[in-house]
Amino acid sequence: MELQNWTRALVAVTLLTLASAALDDYFDLPGPYCRDRGCCPGRQDDCSVPILGTLCYCDDFCNRTRNEDCCPDFWPHCKGIMPPEIPGPILGCTYEGIVYPVNKVVKRNCNDCKCTAISNTTAEMLCEQNACIVDPMIIDFVNNNYGVGWTASNYSEFWGRKLEEGIKLRLGTLQPQRFVMRMTPVRRIYDPHSFPREFDSEMKWPGFITHVQDQGWCGSSWAISTAAVASDRFAILSKGRERITLSAQHLISCDRRGQQSCNGGYLDRAWSYIRKFGLVDEDCFPYTASNEKCRVPRHGDLLTAKCRLPQFVDRKSKYKVAPAYRIGNETDIMFEILNSGPVQATIKVYHDFFTYKGGIYKHSSVSPDDRTGYHSIRIVGWGEEYTSEGLRKYWKVANSWGPAWGENGYFRIIRGVDECEIESFVLGTWPEIENKLLLQNEIPRVNI
Ligand SMILES: *[C@@H]1O[C@H](CO)[C@@H](O)[C@H](O)[C@H]1NC(C)=O
Ligand SMILES: *[C@@H]1O[C@H](CO)[C@@H](O)[C@H](O)[C@H]1NC(C)=O
Ligand SMILES: *[C@@H]1O[C@H](CO)[C@@H](O)[C@H](O)[C@H]1NC(C)=O
Ligand SMILES: *[C@@H]1O[C@H](CO)[C@@H](O)[C@H](O)[C@H]1NC(C)=O
């Protein structure tokens, strides 16, 4: 009898050593054991269940405070109480063919799934139900339906993020207030038939057009698109003498009145800030995708702001613009781009837009989640393309999600039908360029 006790205890010690080496595996196993096996009175060495290739027990011999035996769910099941030392019932969740222990959290795209004990004997994997930016269903639909006109892709920087975060931190333009929307568009006189079928600012003004930027996780499209359109126009109107990248961070950090920095801003307020106070350049106040403190005095010039002065023009003042103006419709927008350069536009962003990879975008309404947000971008040109749906006219637009997104950072969107409201609120501006040249002979030559 004594010897037998010894033997069983020794086996148990060996087993526990093994088991603790693989403790995670041990608890990953779905229980319960004794409930299935049944509990036995007294000592019965054959009242056992195999775990990890060795034996555990469900007999009353397990009823000891110091017990080296492996007794999986003897205490909770056979005695109805939690064991003094040995962890409780071995519960687990089987999910996608894998068994997880209770309280284990796994991430599925943007949602946490937690193996949750529902009762003393059952556990279930419970997952959050947030809409994610990347929805494989949208990608499948867009890529497998003839006639959508564009293709979709999974972006690793968007994977694992909630749609809500995308709308809050990847866009960032507050819907214009109604009185601003009613701004009368400027009147133009032109012959639309004289316009080229395709036009790209970057071809007409090579080296003058601001590169695609990446706003990061900061809802700053209001500042980025404003600074970029102003920069483009400084370069174009000055014929390359004032090629600068104006600081979007300057707007985010300093144009705080009625604005929300990385949580969005109004375009009319951004433009009126530049009109009144001017901007410094990107080198002087680089982009950090954060609400960092303003370090440019409202008044004063580039010297008071501690910026380096430009090389080729005699400028000390910050870069200011005349009041922004609104441009009315498709042909007016084309006329404006052709003559003055890229314009700022606002689009309503739907769920499917985030995964745009290429082609001519048109909202597909495939997502069950109809959350939207406003985003400002820069229209740099236009064109036409034959597709399965016939001739499609498009705008070429610079986004601010880095060059790896879309068509090298750009997207094309259907033109002439106010798709996603893109033609509803288009703005342009005149920059106050510096006319005094500093070094007549050292102006960089530019081919136009
Ligand atoms: C279990 O052990 C406790 C004390 O060690 C004892 O009081 C109790 O009677 C035992 N139960 C059974 C069913 O043997
Ligand atoms: C679960 O176990 C606890 C003690 O650990 C007990 O108080 C409770 O009644 C049990 N619940 C069920 C549903 O068995
Ligand atoms: C999307 O990309 C991420 C990261 O690159 C990857 O982990 C994930 O499995 C991809 N999802 C799909 C549906 O392809
Ligand atoms: C756009 O507006 C102008 C007036 O500013 C008008 O002459 C032109 O016909 C309009 N074009 C379209 C496509 O509606």
Coordinates of N, CA and C in Angstrom, one line a residue, residues 88 103 112 129 164 188 196 222 228 262 268 295 359 387 438:
G88 N -7.7 26.3 -11.6 CA -9.1 25.8 -11.7 C -9.4 25.0 -12.9
N103 N -9.1 33.6 -21.0 CA -8.5 34.9 -20.9 C -7.5 35.3 -21.9
D112 N -10.3 42.7 -31.0 CA -9.8 41.7 -30.0 C -10.8 40.6 -29.8
Q129 N -16.8 43.8 -32.4 CA -17.5 43.8 -33.7 C -17.3 45.1 -34.4
E164 N -13.3 53.7 -37.6 CA -13.4 54.9 -36.8 C -12.1 55.7 -36.8
R188 N -15.7 82.9 -65.0 CA -14.6 82.8 -66.0 C -15.2 82.8 -67.4
P196 N -7.1 70.7 -73.3 CA -6.6 69.4 -73.7 C -7.5 68.3 -73.1
W222 N -6.7 69.0 -43.9 CA -7.0 70.5 -44.1 C -5.8 71.3 -44.2
A228 N 0.0 72.7 -49.5 CA 0.5 72.1 -50.8 C 0.0 73.0 -51.9
C262 N -4.9 68.0 -35.1 CA -4.9 66.6 -35.7 C -6.3 66.0 -35.7
D268 N -11.6 77.3 -45.0 CA -11.7 78.7 -45.1 C -10.8 79.4 -44.0
R295 N 5.5 77.3 -32.5 CA 6.7 78.1 -32.2 C 7.1 79.1 -33.2
G359 N -7.0 52.7 -60.9 CA -8.2 52.8 -61.7 C -8.9 54.1 -61.5
T387 N -12.9 52.3 -70.8 CA -13.0 51.2 -69.8 C -14.2 50.3 -70.3
L438 N 17.3 88.5 -56.1 CA 18.5 88.8 -55.4 C 19.8 88.5 -56.3

